[in-house]
Amino acid sequence: MNDILHIPEVAGLNVKRQVVRIPPEMDVPLSPRVRQLIDSPEFRRLQQISQLGLVSLVYPAANHTRFEHSLGVYRTALLYLQQLAHDDRFAEIISPADAELLIVAALLHDLGHWPFCHPIEDLRLTNVPQHEMFANSFLLEGEIADCLRDDWQINPRDVVALLSEKPRNKKTQVLQSILSGPIDVDKLDYLRRDSLHAGVPYGMNFDQQRLVGSLCLNQAGTGLALTNKGKTAAEMMVFARYVMFSEVYWHHAVRSATAMFQRAFFMLHDQLDLDSLFRQVEQPMIASMRAAAGNGPARDLLFGLFGPVRRVYKRLLEYSFVESPEFYDLIARRPYAWLERLSAELANRLSTTMTRRVAPHEILIDAPPIKLEVQFNIEIFSPKDDKYRMLGQVSPMVETLAKRQFDDYVKKVRVFAHPAIIDDLRKIDNLEELLADAIEAID
């Protein structure tokens, strides 16, 4: 029997003695050394950081935490190892020590997340670190670092390298493909977990058990692939991801709230001690931002999101890659500072048209960010003819949703306006002409 199967945490999948229960009815093995990691202050802070942040303004039950998600990703990594331990090529490359490194990396992969991390990162501000790099201070010193050295015999720098550095060899490539790739342990957990808590079926409509049971290595031996038995499960996962982005993560009201938060942060970030801010959990961080806002325009935006009355901006204009490619191409994937200038220029032109002042922060433009989502296209192995083929080659659905640029089909350009002025703005006949003129003026 492969030694990977004797690792206490992997073996714990079948023992069911020391476990913690998370939704949906999942038993997560907790060895003493895992308990040491998750009981550390650095890991416990994830209990007060929501997984989906502003999504809960639209889907009220989507308030699960990064703590819960991290346990789910850790459990999924154990399932991957349990399956891949029976693959001779995997066992030749990955030793039990490598597998233990993967286990702790999966458990700690979100350690550097701060509240509302992804909307802030999408601003691409020079003084904002990537959350993977921010995690280094938690990993390289303190209780977690001591636990890694003493209980796991793992150098904390090896965890940092696996989570944030380019792969150095085939072994690292394989491990990183499990942590971050088309069928990584992170996606497998968040699609189902986010769907469950949002109360929608979209992210659960794929056969996770079949997918895990079909895992193998790709032809080059550098990453994950699937046998042809997992083809349908992979297709359904592609579609699940597509619909979750379309209906949950990029729901128009979620994006309105995101645009409000981003503008507030953009206006305040020079006044904030970001290193201190990012070490806070959700409610203290919100309080710090509201204190910094004072009576300025950011106050109104934050009050609409976190005050006693929910007041989310309304859609004024919307453009998709398919239906309105001309405006989409002009605005999508622009730097955030450009979007901010465009909204201010549009607000000025609307002020002139309406003969009343429209404040710059009352118009927000939301667009697909510069950073692209990981494309979903993997190798499918057919034992019958001993051939590997890309999933896009054997699936017409994947050809559209995964091989082509995923972002263009699920992310839209939207112009949002303050609820107090939206009705008057919608009466303007030449809105698109004003937007086009504003784009020309700042380009």
PDB file of C-alpha atoms in Angstrom, residues 129-339:
ATOM      1  CA  PRO A 129       0.111  43.568  -1.493  1.00  0.00           C
ATOM      2  CA  GLN A 130      -1.146  40.347  -3.032  1.00  0.00           C
ATOM      3  CA  HIS A 131      -2.835  38.293  -0.329  1.00  0.00           C
ATOM      4  CA  GLU A 132      -0.474  35.388  -1.052  1.00  0.00           C
ATOM      5  CA  MET A 133       2.473  37.606  -0.118  1.00  0.00           C
ATOM      6  CA  PHE A 134       0.633  39.115   2.856  1.00  0.00           C
ATOM      7  CA  ALA A 135       0.301  35.584   4.244  1.00  0.00           C
ATOM      8  CA  ASN A 136       4.063  35.332   4.619  1.00  0.00           C
ATOM      9  CA  SER A 137       4.084  37.232   7.901  1.00  0.00           C
ATOM     10  CA  PHE A 138       1.622  34.706   9.333  1.00  0.00           C
ATOM     11  CA  LEU A 139       3.495  31.708   7.932  1.00  0.00           C
ATOM     12  CA  LEU A 140       7.118  32.593   8.636  1.00  0.00           C
ATOM     13  CA  GLU A 141       6.848  33.560  12.291  1.00  0.00           C
ATOM     14  CA  GLY A 142       4.600  32.900  15.265  1.00  0.00           C
ATOM     15  CA  GLU A 143       2.520  29.925  16.319  1.00  0.00           C
ATOM     16  CA  ILE A 144       1.864  28.522  12.841  1.00  0.00           C
ATOM     17  CA  ALA A 145       5.550  28.596  11.904  1.00  0.00           C
ATOM     18  CA  ASP A 146       6.440  26.814  15.166  1.00  0.00           C
ATOM     19  CA  CYS A 147       3.762  24.175  14.554  1.00  0.00           C
ATOM     20  CA  LEU A 148       4.974  23.544  11.004  1.00  0.00           C
ATOM     21  CA  ARG A 149       8.541  23.014  12.203  1.00  0.00           C
ATOM     22  CA  ASP A 150       7.813  21.042  15.372  1.00  0.00           C
ATOM     23  CA  ASP A 151       4.733  18.965  14.506  1.00  0.00           C
ATOM     24  CA  TRP A 152       5.059  18.549  10.726  1.00  0.00           C
ATOM     25  CA  GLN A 153       8.845  18.806  10.249  1.00  0.00           C
ATOM     26  CA  ILE A 154       8.089  21.279   7.438  1.00  0.00           C
ATOM     27  CA  ASN A 155      10.082  24.437   6.763  1.00  0.00           C
ATOM     28  CA  PRO A 156       7.545  27.319   6.649  1.00  0.00           C
ATOM     29  CA  ARG A 157       9.399  28.754   3.651  1.00  0.00           C
ATOM     30  CA  ASP A 158       8.495  25.630   1.676  1.00  0.00           C
ATOM     31  CA  VAL A 159       4.803  26.390   2.284  1.00  0.00           C
ATOM     32  CA  VAL A 160       5.332  29.987   1.148  1.00  0.00           C
ATOM     33  CA  ALA A 161       7.119  28.776  -1.990  1.00  0.00           C
ATOM     34  CA  LEU A 162       4.370  26.315  -2.872  1.00  0.00           C
ATOM     35  CA  LEU A 163       1.616  28.918  -2.406  1.00  0.00           C
ATOM     36  CA  SER A 164       3.199  31.940  -4.035  1.00  0.00           C
ATOM     37  CA  GLU A 165       6.282  31.143  -6.135  1.00  0.00           C
ATOM     38  CA  LYS A 166       6.750  29.740  -9.624  1.00  0.00           C
ATOM     39  CA  PRO A 167       7.278  25.953  -9.726  1.00  0.00           C
ATOM     40  CA  ARG A 168      10.894  24.855  -9.678  1.00  0.00           C
ATOM     41  CA  ASN A 169      10.470  21.279 -10.920  1.00  0.00           C
ATOM     42  CA  LYS A 170       7.948  18.646 -11.986  1.00  0.00           C
ATOM     43  CA  LYS A 171       7.097  17.806  -8.374  1.00  0.00           C
ATOM     44  CA  THR A 172       6.193  21.405  -7.585  1.00  0.00           C
ATOM     45  CA  GLN A 173       4.200  21.678 -10.816  1.00  0.00           C
ATOM     46  CA  VAL A 174       2.061  18.709  -9.811  1.00  0.00           C
ATOM     47  CA  LEU A 175       1.458  20.042  -6.296  1.00  0.00           C
ATOM     48  CA  GLN A 176       0.586  23.523  -7.557  1.00  0.00           C
ATOM     49  CA  SER A 177      -1.848  22.110 -10.119  1.00  0.00           C
ATOM     50  CA  ILE A 178      -3.735  20.532  -7.213  1.00  0.00           C
ATOM     51  CA  LEU A 179      -3.809  23.856  -5.351  1.00  0.00           C
ATOM     52  CA  SER A 180      -4.430  26.184  -8.300  1.00  0.00           C
ATOM     53  CA  GLY A 181      -5.590  24.928 -11.680  1.00  0.00           C
ATOM     54  CA  PRO A 182      -8.689  24.008 -13.682  1.00  0.00           C
ATOM     55  CA  ILE A 183      -9.772  21.269 -11.262  1.00  0.00           C
ATOM     56  CA  ASP A 184      -8.001  22.376  -8.108  1.00  0.00           C
ATOM     57  CA  VAL A 185      -9.134  21.669  -4.557  1.00  0.00           C
ATOM     58  CA  ASP A 186     -10.105  25.317  -4.036  1.00  0.00           C
ATOM     59  CA  LYS A 187     -12.647  25.389  -6.889  1.00  0.00           C
ATOM     60  CA  LEU A 188     -14.053  22.011  -5.988  1.00  0.00           C
ATOM     61  CA  ASP A 189     -14.908  23.312  -2.534  1.00  0.00           C
ATOM     62  CA  TYR A 190     -15.997  26.887  -3.194  1.00  0.00           C
ATOM     63  CA  LEU A 191     -18.372  26.068  -6.055  1.00  0.00           C
ATOM     64  CA  ARG A 192     -20.427  23.721  -3.911  1.00  0.00           C
ATOM     65  CA  ARG A 193     -20.061  25.664  -0.653  1.00  0.00           C
ATOM     66  CA  ASP A 194     -20.908  29.061  -2.127  1.00  0.00           C
ATOM     67  CA  SER A 195     -23.869  27.545  -3.958  1.00  0.00           C
ATOM     68  CA  LEU A 196     -25.136  25.876  -0.789  1.00  0.00           C
ATOM     69  CA  HIS A 197     -24.989  29.036   1.313  1.00  0.00           C
ATOM     70  CA  ALA A 198     -26.332  31.301  -1.422  1.00  0.00           C
ATOM     71  CA  GLY A 199     -29.316  28.978  -1.697  1.00  0.00           C
ATOM     72  CA  VAL A 200     -28.900  28.292  -5.409  1.00  0.00           C
ATOM     73  CA  PRO A 201     -28.366  24.913  -7.120  1.00  0.00           C
ATOM     74  CA  TYR A 202     -25.889  26.008  -9.796  1.00  0.00           C
ATOM     75  CA  GLY A 203     -22.577  25.173  -8.126  1.00  0.00           C
ATOM     76  CA  MET A 204     -23.679  21.751  -6.900  1.00  0.00           C
ATOM     77  CA  ASN A 205     -24.789  20.322 -10.231  1.00  0.00           C
ATOM     78  CA  PHE A 206     -21.700  18.298 -10.981  1.00  0.00           C
ATOM     79  CA  ASP A 207     -20.578  14.888  -9.773  1.00  0.00           C
ATOM     80  CA  GLN A 208     -17.706  15.665  -7.405  1.00  0.00           C
ATOM     81  CA  GLN A 209     -17.245  12.030  -6.405  1.00  0.00           C
ATOM     82  CA  ARG A 210     -16.911  10.990 -10.055  1.00  0.00           C
ATOM     83  CA  LEU A 211     -14.497  13.817 -10.739  1.00  0.00           C
ATOM     84  CA  VAL A 212     -12.208  12.899  -7.845  1.00  0.00           C
ATOM     85  CA  GLY A 213     -12.416   9.223  -8.770  1.00  0.00           C
ATOM     86  CA  SER A 214     -11.185  10.046 -12.288  1.00  0.00           C
ATOM     87  CA  LEU A 215      -8.079  11.992 -11.283  1.00  0.00           C
ATOM     88  CA  CYS A 216      -4.773  11.094 -12.904  1.00  0.00           C
ATOM     89  CA  LEU A 217      -1.678  12.907 -14.185  1.00  0.00           C
ATOM     90  CA  ASN A 218      -1.482  14.609 -17.564  1.00  0.00           C
ATOM     91  CA  GLN A 219       0.646  13.278 -20.391  1.00  0.00           C
ATOM     92  CA  ALA A 220       3.717  15.285 -19.400  1.00  0.00           C
ATOM     93  CA  GLY A 221       3.366  14.293 -15.741  1.00  0.00           C
ATOM     94  CA  THR A 222       3.323  17.952 -14.674  1.00  0.00           C
ATOM     95  CA  GLY A 223      -0.255  18.391 -13.526  1.00  0.00           C
ATOM     96  CA  LEU A 224      -3.717  16.945 -13.052  1.00  0.00           C
ATOM     97  CA  ALA A 225      -5.818  15.319 -15.756  1.00  0.00           C
ATOM     98  CA  LEU A 226      -8.910  13.132 -15.795  1.00  0.00           C
ATOM     99  CA  THR A 227      -9.697   9.765 -17.274  1.00  0.00           C
ATOM    100  CA  ASN A 228     -12.560   9.756 -19.757  1.00  0.00           C
ATOM    101  CA  LYS A 229     -14.870   8.508 -16.992  1.00  0.00           C
ATOM    102  CA  GLY A 230     -14.681  12.011 -15.532  1.00  0.00           C
ATOM    103  CA  LYS A 231     -15.429  13.845 -18.789  1.00  0.00           C
ATOM    104  CA  THR A 232     -19.112  14.482 -18.056  1.00  0.00           C
ATOM    105  CA  ALA A 233     -18.363  15.566 -14.483  1.00  0.00           C
ATOM    106  CA  ALA A 234     -15.762  18.005 -15.842  1.00  0.00           C
ATOM    107  CA  GLU A 235     -18.235  19.410 -18.363  1.00  0.00           C
ATOM    108  CA  MET A 236     -20.793  19.934 -15.616  1.00  0.00           C
ATOM    109  CA  MET A 237     -18.173  21.614 -13.436  1.00  0.00           C
ATOM    110  CA  VAL A 238     -17.358  24.018 -16.283  1.00  0.00           C
ATOM    111  CA  PHE A 239     -21.039  24.892 -16.569  1.00  0.00           C
ATOM    112  CA  ALA A 240     -21.440  25.167 -12.783  1.00  0.00           C
ATOM    113  CA  ARG A 241     -18.601  27.671 -12.647  1.00  0.00           C
ATOM    114  CA  TYR A 242     -20.031  29.626 -15.572  1.00  0.00           C
ATOM    115  CA  VAL A 243     -23.475  29.929 -13.977  1.00  0.00           C
ATOM    116  CA  MET A 244     -22.108  30.762 -10.512  1.00  0.00           C
ATOM    117  CA  PHE A 245     -20.178  33.682 -11.976  1.00  0.00           C
ATOM    118  CA  SER A 246     -23.132  34.780 -14.056  1.00  0.00           C
ATOM    119  CA  GLU A 247     -25.817  34.491 -11.361  1.00  0.00           C
ATOM    120  CA  VAL A 248     -23.950  34.961  -8.069  1.00  0.00           C
ATOM    121  CA  TYR A 249     -20.444  36.448  -8.202  1.00  0.00           C
ATOM    122  CA  TRP A 250     -21.302  38.873 -11.046  1.00  0.00           C
ATOM    123  CA  HIS A 251     -24.986  39.370 -10.212  1.00  0.00           C
ATOM    124  CA  HIS A 252     -25.742  43.021 -11.011  1.00  0.00           C
ATOM    125  CA  ALA A 253     -26.581  43.965  -7.406  1.00  0.00           C
ATOM    126  CA  VAL A 254     -23.457  42.199  -6.093  1.00  0.00           C
ATOM    127  CA  ARG A 255     -21.388  44.168  -8.591  1.00  0.00           C
ATOM    128  CA  SER A 256     -23.129  47.395  -7.592  1.00  0.00           C
ATOM    129  CA  ALA A 257     -22.168  46.806  -3.960  1.00  0.00           C
ATOM    130  CA  THR A 258     -18.642  45.896  -5.080  1.00  0.00           C
ATOM    131  CA  ALA A 259     -18.355  49.092  -7.116  1.00  0.00           C
ATOM    132  CA  MET A 260     -19.505  51.130  -4.107  1.00  0.00           C
ATOM    133  CA  PHE A 261     -16.957  49.495  -1.820  1.00  0.00           C
ATOM    134  CA  GLN A 262     -14.145  49.850  -4.355  1.00  0.00           C
ATOM    135  CA  ARG A 263     -14.806  53.561  -4.850  1.00  0.00           C
ATOM    136  CA  ALA A 264     -14.863  54.137  -1.090  1.00  0.00           C
ATOM    137  CA  PHE A 265     -11.594  52.250  -0.626  1.00  0.00           C
ATOM    138  CA  PHE A 266     -10.011  54.054  -3.586  1.00  0.00           C
ATOM    139  CA  MET A 267     -10.856  57.405  -2.003  1.00  0.00           C
ATOM    140  CA  LEU A 268      -9.624  56.385   1.458  1.00  0.00           C
ATOM    141  CA  HIS A 269      -6.606  54.150   0.920  1.00  0.00           C
ATOM    142  CA  ASP A 270      -4.008  56.937   1.244  1.00  0.00           C
ATOM    143  CA  GLN A 271      -5.412  57.794   4.681  1.00  0.00           C
ATOM    144  CA  LEU A 272      -5.333  54.224   5.991  1.00  0.00           C
ATOM    145  CA  ASP A 273      -2.545  52.179   7.564  1.00  0.00           C
ATOM    146  CA  LEU A 274      -3.056  49.245   5.231  1.00  0.00           C
ATOM    147  CA  ASP A 275      -0.799  46.790   7.042  1.00  0.00           C
ATOM    148  CA  SER A 276      -2.780  47.343  10.224  1.00  0.00           C
ATOM    149  CA  LEU A 277      -6.117  47.452   8.357  1.00  0.00           C
ATOM    150  CA  PHE A 278      -5.540  44.127   6.581  1.00  0.00           C
ATOM    151  CA  ARG A 279      -4.773  42.393   9.872  1.00  0.00           C
ATOM    152  CA  GLN A 280      -8.220  43.305  11.166  1.00  0.00           C
ATOM    153  CA  VAL A 281     -11.287  41.127  10.804  1.00  0.00           C
ATOM    154  CA  GLU A 282     -14.453  42.273   9.065  1.00  0.00           C
ATOM    155  CA  GLN A 283     -16.313  44.523  11.506  1.00  0.00           C
ATOM    156  CA  PRO A 284     -13.241  46.371  12.843  1.00  0.00           C
ATOM    157  CA  MET A 285     -12.075  46.946   9.259  1.00  0.00           C
ATOM    158  CA  ILE A 286     -15.445  48.427   8.298  1.00  0.00           C
ATOM    159  CA  ALA A 287     -15.334  50.639  11.409  1.00  0.00           C
ATOM    160  CA  SER A 288     -11.835  51.854  10.501  1.00  0.00           C
ATOM    161  CA  MET A 289     -12.931  52.763   6.986  1.00  0.00           C
ATOM    162  CA  ARG A 290     -16.052  54.577   8.214  1.00  0.00           C
ATOM    163  CA  ALA A 291     -13.967  56.523  10.727  1.00  0.00           C
ATOM    164  CA  ALA A 292     -11.514  57.527   7.983  1.00  0.00           C
ATOM    165  CA  ALA A 293     -14.404  58.580   5.722  1.00  0.00           C
ATOM    166  CA  GLY A 294     -15.638  61.176   8.218  1.00  0.00           C
ATOM    167  CA  ASN A 295     -18.244  63.328   6.485  1.00  0.00           C
ATOM    168  CA  GLY A 296     -16.671  62.944   3.050  1.00  0.00           C
ATOM    169  CA  PRO A 297     -18.231  61.253  -0.015  1.00  0.00           C
ATOM    170  CA  ALA A 298     -16.952  57.800   1.009  1.00  0.00           C
ATOM    171  CA  ARG A 299     -19.241  58.028   4.039  1.00  0.00           C
ATOM    172  CA  ASP A 300     -22.349  57.848   1.852  1.00  0.00           C
ATOM    173  CA  LEU A 301     -21.059  54.809  -0.012  1.00  0.00           C
ATOM    174  CA  LEU A 302     -20.121  52.914   3.162  1.00  0.00           C
ATOM    175  CA  PHE A 303     -23.373  53.884   4.869  1.00  0.00           C
ATOM    176  CA  GLY A 304     -25.337  52.384   1.971  1.00  0.00           C
ATOM    177  CA  LEU A 305     -23.442  49.100   2.361  1.00  0.00           C
ATOM    178  CA  PHE A 306     -22.993  48.773   6.110  1.00  0.00           C
ATOM    179  CA  GLY A 307     -25.457  51.218   7.652  1.00  0.00           C
ATOM    180  CA  PRO A 308     -28.863  50.361   9.155  1.00  0.00           C
ATOM    181  CA  VAL A 309     -30.609  50.699   5.769  1.00  0.00           C
ATOM    182  CA  ARG A 310     -29.357  48.848   2.694  1.00  0.00           C
ATOM    183  CA  ARG A 311     -28.979  51.348  -0.161  1.00  0.00           C
ATOM    184  CA  VAL A 312     -27.306  49.815  -3.190  1.00  0.00           C
ATOM    185  CA  TYR A 313     -26.771  51.796  -6.388  1.00  0.00           C
ATOM    186  CA  LYS A 314     -29.007  51.023  -9.389  1.00  0.00           C
ATOM    187  CA  ARG A 315     -28.138  50.028 -12.951  1.00  0.00           C
ATOM    188  CA  LEU A 316     -28.168  52.869 -15.457  1.00  0.00           C
ATOM    189  CA  LEU A 317     -26.397  51.186 -18.408  1.00  0.00           C
ATOM    190  CA  GLU A 318     -25.177  47.654 -19.069  1.00  0.00           C
ATOM    191  CA  TYR A 319     -22.983  46.231 -21.843  1.00  0.00           C
ATOM    192  CA  SER A 320     -22.020  42.643 -22.592  1.00  0.00           C
ATOM    193  CA  PHE A 321     -19.363  41.208 -24.875  1.00  0.00           C
ATOM    194  CA  VAL A 322     -22.049  39.541 -26.995  1.00  0.00           C
ATOM    195  CA  GLU A 323     -24.758  42.225 -27.177  1.00  0.00           C
ATOM    196  CA  SER A 324     -22.747  45.464 -27.022  1.00  0.00           C
ATOM    197  CA  PRO A 325     -19.158  44.716 -28.062  1.00  0.00           C
ATOM    198  CA  GLU A 326     -18.315  48.314 -29.001  1.00  0.00           C
ATOM    199  CA  PHE A 327     -18.842  49.763 -25.485  1.00  0.00           C
ATOM    200  CA  TYR A 328     -17.625  46.563 -23.824  1.00  0.00           C
ATOM    201  CA  ASP A 329     -14.285  46.702 -25.640  1.00  0.00           C
ATOM    202  CA  LEU A 330     -13.856  50.400 -24.863  1.00  0.00           C
ATOM    203  CA  ILE A 331     -14.298  49.969 -21.101  1.00  0.00           C
ATOM    204  CA  ALA A 332     -13.447  46.371 -20.081  1.00  0.00           C
ATOM    205  CA  ARG A 333     -10.083  45.654 -18.403  1.00  0.00           C
ATOM    206  CA  ARG A 334      -9.100  49.268 -17.976  1.00  0.00           C
ATOM    207  CA  PRO A 335      -7.116  50.335 -14.896  1.00  0.00           C
ATOM    208  CA  TYR A 336      -9.362  51.341 -12.028  1.00  0.00           C
ATOM    209  CA  ALA A 337      -8.020  54.918 -12.001  1.00  0.00           C
ATOM    210  CA  TRP A 338      -9.216  55.239 -15.608  1.00  0.00           C
ATOM    211  CA  LEU A 339     -12.689  53.994 -14.643  1.00  0.00           C
TER     212      LEU A 339
END
